[in-house]
């Protein structure tokens, strides 16, 4: 299993640049959420579940992302997070997938608060929203067994080795 963070310029989410019109040296880094409006405890049939692979933000199916503000490293590529674990066949339920847990708190980056939404295609298109936060770790869990498969401190996801 792997997780590829996506990096967005602030302008992608209609966030203003720095003070006095200077170009801001910050960006957002995060993940699209595959089924953001679901309260189900299991992935829907045929769903990949969890974080969505990196994609163009203009795609209609991507509706909600979760991201953190990064500064000073905007030109570096985000680090791909990988997990390789052997499991017994009975220890994994494909219908439930894996759970991606993000630990932290929401953070306002400007007057609009921690949730920023845009409608690039006009009012006929659903909005795309990003939830911005200050996150301390990412954790991948197996919901069937409760086992934690991997934990990454967020500070380690900002650059490639």
mmCIF file with all atom_site columns, C-alpha atoms in Angstrom:
data_model
loop_
_atom_site.group_PDB
_atom_site.id
_atom_site.type_symbol
_atom_site.label_atom_id
_atom_site.label_alt_id
_atom_site.label_comp_id
_atom_site.label_asym_id
_atom_site.label_entity_id
_atom_site.label_seq_id
_atom_site.pdbx_PDB_ins_code
_atom_site.Cartn_x
_atom_site.Cartn_y
_atom_site.Cartn_z
_atom_site.occupancy
_atom_site.B_iso_or_equiv
_atom_site.pdbx_formal_charge
_atom_site.auth_seq_id
_atom_site.auth_comp_id
_atom_site.auth_asym_id
_atom_site.auth_atom_id
_atom_site.pdbx_PDB_model_num
ATOM 1   C CA . UNK A 1 1   ? 0.000   0.000   0.000   1.00 0.00 ? 1   UNK A CA 1
ATOM 2   C CA . UNK A 1 2   ? 1.239   3.510   -0.665  1.00 0.00 ? 2   UNK A CA 1
ATOM 3   C CA . UNK A 1 3   ? 0.013   7.037   -0.058  1.00 0.00 ? 3   UNK A CA 1
ATOM 4   C CA . UNK A 1 4   ? 1.026   9.827   -2.433  1.00 0.00 ? 4   UNK A CA 1
ATOM 5   C CA . UNK A 1 5   ? 0.484   13.292  -0.997  1.00 0.00 ? 5   UNK A CA 1
ATOM 6   C CA . UNK A 1 6   ? -0.636  16.005  -3.406  1.00 0.00 ? 6   UNK A CA 1
ATOM 7   C CA . UNK A 1 7   ? 0.846   19.498  -3.309  1.00 0.00 ? 7   UNK A CA 1
ATOM 8   C CA . UNK A 1 8   ? -1.269  22.551  -4.219  1.00 0.00 ? 8   UNK A CA 1
ATOM 9   C CA . UNK A 1 9   ? -0.312  26.188  -4.679  1.00 0.00 ? 9   UNK A CA 1
ATOM 10  C CA . UNK A 1 10  ? -2.288  28.513  -2.411  1.00 0.00 ? 10  UNK A CA 1
ATOM 11  C CA . UNK A 1 11  ? -3.997  30.025  -5.470  1.00 0.00 ? 11  UNK A CA 1
ATOM 12  C CA . UNK A 1 12  ? -5.516  26.618  -6.319  1.00 0.00 ? 12  UNK A CA 1
ATOM 13  C CA . UNK A 1 13  ? -7.756  27.055  -3.259  1.00 0.00 ? 13  UNK A CA 1
ATOM 14  C CA . UNK A 1 14  ? -8.244  30.833  -3.692  1.00 0.00 ? 14  UNK A CA 1
ATOM 15  C CA . UNK A 1 15  ? -5.950  31.562  -0.742  1.00 0.00 ? 15  UNK A CA 1
ATOM 16  C CA . UNK A 1 16  ? -4.205  34.909  -0.856  1.00 0.00 ? 16  UNK A CA 1
ATOM 17  C CA . UNK A 1 17  ? -0.456  35.362  -1.153  1.00 0.00 ? 17  UNK A CA 1
ATOM 18  C CA . UNK A 1 18  ? 1.616   36.968  1.585   1.00 0.00 ? 18  UNK A CA 1
ATOM 19  C CA . UNK A 1 19  ? 1.243   40.517  2.865   1.00 0.00 ? 19  UNK A CA 1
ATOM 20  C CA . UNK A 1 20  ? 2.066   43.540  0.665   1.00 0.00 ? 20  UNK A CA 1
ATOM 21  C CA . UNK A 1 21  ? 1.354   41.494  -2.484  1.00 0.00 ? 21  UNK A CA 1
ATOM 22  C CA . UNK A 1 22  ? 4.570   39.467  -2.130  1.00 0.00 ? 22  UNK A CA 1
ATOM 23  C CA . UNK A 1 23  ? 4.496   35.946  -3.492  1.00 0.00 ? 23  UNK A CA 1
ATOM 24  C CA . UNK A 1 24  ? 4.008   33.556  -0.613  1.00 0.00 ? 24  UNK A CA 1
ATOM 25  C CA . UNK A 1 25  ? 6.606   30.796  -0.133  1.00 0.00 ? 25  UNK A CA 1
ATOM 26  C CA . UNK A 1 26  ? 4.012   28.374  1.217   1.00 0.00 ? 26  UNK A CA 1
ATOM 27  C CA . UNK A 1 27  ? 1.747   25.719  -0.263  1.00 0.00 ? 27  UNK A CA 1
ATOM 28  C CA . UNK A 1 28  ? -0.725  23.079  0.860   1.00 0.00 ? 28  UNK A CA 1
ATOM 29  C CA . UNK A 1 29  ? 0.114   19.370  0.988   1.00 0.00 ? 29  UNK A CA 1
ATOM 30  C CA . UNK A 1 30  ? -2.457  16.669  1.574   1.00 0.00 ? 30  UNK A CA 1
ATOM 31  C CA . UNK A 1 31  ? -4.822  14.036  0.243   1.00 0.00 ? 31  UNK A CA 1
ATOM 32  C CA . UNK A 1 32  ? -8.131  13.768  -1.553  1.00 0.00 ? 32  UNK A CA 1
ATOM 33  C CA . UNK A 1 33  ? -10.693 11.861  0.508   1.00 0.00 ? 33  UNK A CA 1
ATOM 34  C CA . UNK A 1 34  ? -12.314 9.112   -1.591  1.00 0.00 ? 34  UNK A CA 1
ATOM 35  C CA . UNK A 1 35  ? -15.771 9.032   0.035   1.00 0.00 ? 35  UNK A CA 1
ATOM 36  C CA . UNK A 1 36  ? -16.005 12.242  2.062   1.00 0.00 ? 36  UNK A CA 1
ATOM 37  C CA . UNK A 1 37  ? -19.753 12.244  2.636   1.00 0.00 ? 37  UNK A CA 1
ATOM 38  C CA . UNK A 1 38  ? -20.057 8.689   3.903   1.00 0.00 ? 38  UNK A CA 1
ATOM 39  C CA . UNK A 1 39  ? -20.608 7.682   7.514   1.00 0.00 ? 39  UNK A CA 1
ATOM 40  C CA . UNK A 1 40  ? -20.328 3.985   6.639   1.00 0.00 ? 40  UNK A CA 1
ATOM 41  C CA . UNK A 1 41  ? -17.789 1.932   8.562   1.00 0.00 ? 41  UNK A CA 1
ATOM 42  C CA . UNK A 1 42  ? -16.925 -0.067  5.430   1.00 0.00 ? 42  UNK A CA 1
ATOM 43  C CA . UNK A 1 43  ? -15.833 0.975   1.950   1.00 0.00 ? 43  UNK A CA 1
ATOM 44  C CA . UNK A 1 44  ? -18.574 0.827   -0.706  1.00 0.00 ? 44  UNK A CA 1
ATOM 45  C CA . UNK A 1 45  ? -18.358 -2.079  -3.155  1.00 0.00 ? 45  UNK A CA 1
ATOM 46  C CA . UNK A 1 46  ? -15.851 -1.405  -5.915  1.00 0.00 ? 46  UNK A CA 1
ATOM 47  C CA . UNK A 1 47  ? -14.250 1.519   -4.072  1.00 0.00 ? 47  UNK A CA 1
ATOM 48  C CA . UNK A 1 48  ? -10.524 1.911   -3.601  1.00 0.00 ? 48  UNK A CA 1
ATOM 49  C CA . UNK A 1 49  ? -11.281 3.557   -0.242  1.00 0.00 ? 49  UNK A CA 1
ATOM 50  C CA . UNK A 1 50  ? -9.031  5.846   1.806   1.00 0.00 ? 50  UNK A CA 1
ATOM 51  C CA . UNK A 1 51  ? -6.831  8.477   0.242   1.00 0.00 ? 51  UNK A CA 1
ATOM 52  C CA . UNK A 1 52  ? -7.205  9.016   -3.493  1.00 0.00 ? 52  UNK A CA 1
ATOM 53  C CA . UNK A 1 53  ? -4.081  8.901   -5.709  1.00 0.00 ? 53  UNK A CA 1
ATOM 54  C CA . UNK A 1 54  ? -2.666  12.298  -6.665  1.00 0.00 ? 54  UNK A CA 1
ATOM 55  C CA . UNK A 1 55  ? -4.797  13.871  -9.372  1.00 0.00 ? 55  UNK A CA 1
ATOM 56  C CA . UNK A 1 56  ? -5.645  17.106  -11.107 1.00 0.00 ? 56  UNK A CA 1
ATOM 57  C CA . UNK A 1 57  ? -7.756  19.232  -8.710  1.00 0.00 ? 57  UNK A CA 1
ATOM 58  C CA . UNK A 1 58  ? -10.117 20.120  -11.553 1.00 0.00 ? 58  UNK A CA 1
ATOM 59  C CA . UNK A 1 59  ? -11.518 16.583  -11.669 1.00 0.00 ? 59  UNK A CA 1
ATOM 60  C CA . UNK A 1 60  ? -15.155 16.531  -10.634 1.00 0.00 ? 60  UNK A CA 1
ATOM 61  C CA . UNK A 1 61  ? -15.005 13.344  -8.548  1.00 0.00 ? 61  UNK A CA 1
ATOM 62  C CA . UNK A 1 62  ? -12.544 14.919  -6.099  1.00 0.00 ? 62  UNK A CA 1
ATOM 63  C CA . UNK A 1 63  ? -14.670 16.900  -3.675  1.00 0.00 ? 63  UNK A CA 1
ATOM 64  C CA . UNK A 1 64  ? -12.895 17.082  -0.315  1.00 0.00 ? 64  UNK A CA 1
ATOM 65  C CA . UNK A 1 65  ? -9.210  17.173  0.544   1.00 0.00 ? 65  UNK A CA 1
ATOM 66  C CA . UNK A 1 66  ? -7.401  17.400  3.846   1.00 0.00 ? 66  UNK A CA 1
ATOM 67  C CA . UNK A 1 67  ? -4.128  19.316  3.861   1.00 0.00 ? 67  UNK A CA 1
ATOM 68  C CA . UNK A 1 68  ? -1.528  21.114  5.922   1.00 0.00 ? 68  UNK A CA 1
ATOM 69  C CA . UNK A 1 69  ? 0.234   24.381  5.238   1.00 0.00 ? 69  UNK A CA 1
ATOM 70  C CA . UNK A 1 70  ? 3.899   23.922  4.392   1.00 0.00 ? 70  UNK A CA 1
ATOM 71  C CA . UNK A 1 71  ? 6.421   26.724  4.174   1.00 0.00 ? 71  UNK A CA 1
ATOM 72  C CA . UNK A 1 72  ? 9.853   26.972  2.604   1.00 0.00 ? 72  UNK A CA 1
ATOM 73  C CA . UNK A 1 73  ? 9.779   23.516  0.963   1.00 0.00 ? 73  UNK A CA 1
ATOM 74  C CA . UNK A 1 74  ? 7.275   24.178  -1.797  1.00 0.00 ? 74  UNK A CA 1
ATOM 75  C CA . UNK A 1 75  ? 9.704   23.261  -4.579  1.00 0.00 ? 75  UNK A CA 1
ATOM 76  C CA . UNK A 1 76  ? 10.491  19.818  -3.127  1.00 0.00 ? 76  UNK A CA 1
ATOM 77  C CA . UNK A 1 77  ? 8.380   16.806  -4.039  1.00 0.00 ? 77  UNK A CA 1
ATOM 78  C CA . UNK A 1 78  ? 6.190   15.318  -1.333  1.00 0.00 ? 78  UNK A CA 1
ATOM 79  C CA . UNK A 1 79  ? 7.481   12.014  0.010   1.00 0.00 ? 79  UNK A CA 1
ATOM 80  C CA . UNK A 1 80  ? 5.507   8.918   -0.904  1.00 0.00 ? 80  UNK A CA 1
ATOM 81  C CA . UNK A 1 81  ? 4.530   6.921   2.169   1.00 0.00 ? 81  UNK A CA 1
ATOM 82  C CA . UNK A 1 82  ? 4.797   3.162   1.741   1.00 0.00 ? 82  UNK A CA 1
ATOM 83  C CA . UNK A 1 83  ? 3.764   0.149   3.791   1.00 0.00 ? 83  UNK A CA 1
ATOM 84  C CA . UNK A 1 84  ? 4.746   -3.459  3.176   1.00 0.00 ? 84  UNK A CA 1
ATOM 85  C CA . UNK A 1 85  ? 3.242   -5.903  5.680   1.00 0.00 ? 85  UNK A CA 1
ATOM 86  C CA . UNK A 1 86  ? 2.515   -9.593  5.438   1.00 0.00 ? 86  UNK A CA 1
ATOM 87  C CA . UNK A 1 87  ? -0.865  -10.626 6.808   1.00 0.00 ? 87  UNK A CA 1
ATOM 88  C CA . UNK A 1 88  ? -2.749  -13.832 7.131   1.00 0.00 ? 88  UNK A CA 1
ATOM 89  C CA . UNK A 1 89  ? -5.666  -13.976 4.648   1.00 0.00 ? 89  UNK A CA 1
ATOM 90  C CA . UNK A 1 90  ? -8.182  -13.963 7.501   1.00 0.00 ? 90  UNK A CA 1
ATOM 91  C CA . UNK A 1 91  ? -6.677  -10.800 9.027   1.00 0.00 ? 91  UNK A CA 1
ATOM 92  C CA . UNK A 1 92  ? -7.814  -8.518  6.196   1.00 0.00 ? 92  UNK A CA 1
ATOM 93  C CA . UNK A 1 93  ? -11.319 -7.703  4.991   1.00 0.00 ? 93  UNK A CA 1
ATOM 94  C CA . UNK A 1 94  ? -11.239 -6.086  1.517   1.00 0.00 ? 94  UNK A CA 1
ATOM 95  C CA . UNK A 1 95  ? -14.762 -4.716  2.061   1.00 0.00 ? 95  UNK A CA 1
ATOM 96  C CA . UNK A 1 96  ? -13.437 -2.613  4.954   1.00 0.00 ? 96  UNK A CA 1
ATOM 97  C CA . UNK A 1 97  ? -10.109 -1.623  3.398   1.00 0.00 ? 97  UNK A CA 1
ATOM 98  C CA . UNK A 1 98  ? -7.615  0.225   5.587   1.00 0.00 ? 98  UNK A CA 1
ATOM 99  C CA . UNK A 1 99  ? -8.263  3.251   7.777   1.00 0.00 ? 99  UNK A CA 1
ATOM 100 C CA . UNK A 1 100 ? -6.160  6.387   7.380   1.00 0.00 ? 100 UNK A CA 1
ATOM 101 C CA . UNK A 1 101 ? -6.148  8.321   10.674  1.00 0.00 ? 101 UNK A CA 1
ATOM 102 C CA . UNK A 1 102 ? -4.944  11.910  10.749  1.00 0.00 ? 102 UNK A CA 1
ATOM 103 C CA . UNK A 1 103 ? -4.100  13.322  14.175  1.00 0.00 ? 103 UNK A CA 1
ATOM 104 C CA . UNK A 1 104 ? -4.041  17.065  14.768  1.00 0.00 ? 104 UNK A CA 1
ATOM 105 C CA . UNK A 1 105 ? -6.285  20.105  14.753  1.00 0.00 ? 105 UNK A CA 1
ATOM 106 C CA . UNK A 1 106 ? -7.809  22.388  12.158  1.00 0.00 ? 106 UNK A CA 1
ATOM 107 C CA . UNK A 1 107 ? -6.018  25.639  11.355  1.00 0.00 ? 107 UNK A CA 1
ATOM 108 C CA . UNK A 1 108 ? -7.180  28.883  9.747   1.00 0.00 ? 108 UNK A CA 1
ATOM 109 C CA . UNK A 1 109 ? -4.786  30.235  7.145   1.00 0.00 ? 109 UNK A CA 1
ATOM 110 C CA . UNK A 1 110 ? -6.812  33.352  6.448   1.00 0.00 ? 110 UNK A CA 1
ATOM 111 C CA . UNK A 1 111 ? -10.127 34.968  7.399   1.00 0.00 ? 111 UNK A CA 1
ATOM 112 C CA . UNK A 1 112 ? -12.208 32.182  5.821   1.00 0.00 ? 112 UNK A CA 1
ATOM 113 C CA . UNK A 1 113 ? -11.402 29.640  8.536   1.00 0.00 ? 113 UNK A CA 1
ATOM 114 C CA . UNK A 1 114 ? -10.016 26.098  8.206   1.00 0.00 ? 114 UNK A CA 1
ATOM 115 C CA . UNK A 1 115 ? -12.326 25.038  5.337   1.00 0.00 ? 115 UNK A CA 1
ATOM 116 C CA . UNK A 1 116 ? -11.780 26.617  1.934   1.00 0.00 ? 116 UNK A CA 1
ATOM 117 C CA . UNK A 1 117 ? -14.083 25.806  -1.013  1.00 0.00 ? 117 UNK A CA 1
ATOM 118 C CA . UNK A 1 118 ? -13.918 26.713  -4.701  1.00 0.00 ? 118 UNK A CA 1
ATOM 119 C CA . UNK A 1 119 ? -16.270 26.143  -7.651  1.00 0.00 ? 119 UNK A CA 1
ATOM 120 C CA . UNK A 1 120 ? -14.026 26.195  -10.693 1.00 0.00 ? 120 UNK A CA 1
ATOM 121 C CA . UNK A 1 121 ? -16.780 25.099  -13.084 1.00 0.00 ? 121 UNK A CA 1
ATOM 122 C CA . UNK A 1 122 ? -19.413 27.557  -11.898 1.00 0.00 ? 122 UNK A CA 1
ATOM 123 C CA . UNK A 1 123 ? -22.546 27.067  -9.832  1.00 0.00 ? 123 UNK A CA 1
ATOM 124 C CA . UNK A 1 124 ? -23.619 23.955  -11.783 1.00 0.00 ? 124 UNK A CA 1
ATOM 125 C CA . UNK A 1 125 ? -20.602 22.030  -10.471 1.00 0.00 ? 125 UNK A CA 1
ATOM 126 C CA . UNK A 1 126 ? -20.223 20.758  -6.923  1.00 0.00 ? 126 UNK A CA 1
ATOM 127 C CA . UNK A 1 127 ? -17.653 22.703  -4.920  1.00 0.00 ? 127 UNK A CA 1
ATOM 128 C CA . UNK A 1 128 ? -14.254 21.279  -4.073  1.00 0.00 ? 128 UNK A CA 1
ATOM 129 C CA . UNK A 1 129 ? -13.186 21.896  -0.487  1.00 0.00 ? 129 UNK A CA 1
ATOM 130 C CA . UNK A 1 130 ? -9.989  21.558  1.494   1.00 0.00 ? 130 UNK A CA 1
ATOM 131 C CA . UNK A 1 131 ? -9.856  21.170  5.269   1.00 0.00 ? 131 UNK A CA 1
ATOM 132 C CA . UNK A 1 132 ? -6.634  22.767  6.484   1.00 0.00 ? 132 UNK A CA 1
ATOM 133 C CA . UNK A 1 133 ? -4.971  21.648  9.681   1.00 0.00 ? 133 UNK A CA 1
ATOM 134 C CA . UNK A 1 134 ? -1.866  21.405  11.777  1.00 0.00 ? 134 UNK A CA 1
ATOM 135 C CA . UNK A 1 135 ? -1.369  17.645  11.886  1.00 0.00 ? 135 UNK A CA 1
ATOM 136 C CA . UNK A 1 136 ? 1.048   15.678  14.026  1.00 0.00 ? 136 UNK A CA 1
ATOM 137 C CA . UNK A 1 137 ? 0.865   12.199  12.473  1.00 0.00 ? 137 UNK A CA 1
ATOM 138 C CA . UNK A 1 138 ? -0.644  9.900   9.864   1.00 0.00 ? 138 UNK A CA 1
ATOM 139 C CA . UNK A 1 139 ? -1.587  6.411   10.950  1.00 0.00 ? 139 UNK A CA 1
ATOM 140 C CA . UNK A 1 140 ? -2.758  3.455   8.851   1.00 0.00 ? 140 UNK A CA 1
ATOM 141 C CA . UNK A 1 141 ? -4.836  0.856   10.664  1.00 0.00 ? 141 UNK A CA 1
ATOM 142 C CA . UNK A 1 142 ? -6.430  -2.453  9.785   1.00 0.00 ? 142 UNK A CA 1
ATOM 143 C CA . UNK A 1 143 ? -10.063 -2.019  10.918  1.00 0.00 ? 143 UNK A CA 1
ATOM 144 C CA . UNK A 1 144 ? -10.635 -5.764  11.077  1.00 0.00 ? 144 UNK A CA 1
ATOM 145 C CA . UNK A 1 145 ? -7.887  -6.449  13.627  1.00 0.00 ? 145 UNK A CA 1
ATOM 146 C CA . UNK A 1 146 ? -7.278  -2.965  15.020  1.00 0.00 ? 146 UNK A CA 1
ATOM 147 C CA . UNK A 1 147 ? -3.566  -3.348  14.244  1.00 0.00 ? 147 UNK A CA 1
ATOM 148 C CA . UNK A 1 148 ? -1.597  -0.207  13.444  1.00 0.00 ? 148 UNK A CA 1
ATOM 149 C CA . UNK A 1 149 ? 0.290   -0.908  10.211  1.00 0.00 ? 149 UNK A CA 1
ATOM 150 C CA . UNK A 1 150 ? 2.302   2.317   10.026  1.00 0.00 ? 150 UNK A CA 1
ATOM 151 C CA . UNK A 1 151 ? 2.736   5.676   11.740  1.00 0.00 ? 151 UNK A CA 1
ATOM 152 C CA . UNK A 1 152 ? 4.433   8.681   10.145  1.00 0.00 ? 152 UNK A CA 1
ATOM 153 C CA . UNK A 1 153 ? 5.162   11.945  11.931  1.00 0.00 ? 153 UNK A CA 1
ATOM 154 C CA . UNK A 1 154 ? 3.934   14.655  9.556   1.00 0.00 ? 154 UNK A CA 1
ATOM 155 C CA . UNK A 1 155 ? 7.295   16.443  9.597   1.00 0.00 ? 155 UNK A CA 1
ATOM 156 C CA . UNK A 1 156 ? 8.778   13.428  7.805   1.00 0.00 ? 156 UNK A CA 1
ATOM 157 C CA . UNK A 1 157 ? 6.335   13.633  4.871   1.00 0.00 ? 157 UNK A CA 1
ATOM 158 C CA . UNK A 1 158 ? 7.528   16.946  3.493   1.00 0.00 ? 158 UNK A CA 1
ATOM 159 C CA . UNK A 1 159 ? 10.519  15.905  1.412   1.00 0.00 ? 159 UNK A CA 1
ATOM 160 C CA . UNK A 1 160 ? 12.021  12.959  -0.394  1.00 0.00 ? 160 UNK A CA 1
ATOM 161 C CA . UNK A 1 161 ? 15.083  11.270  1.051   1.00 0.00 ? 161 UNK A CA 1
#
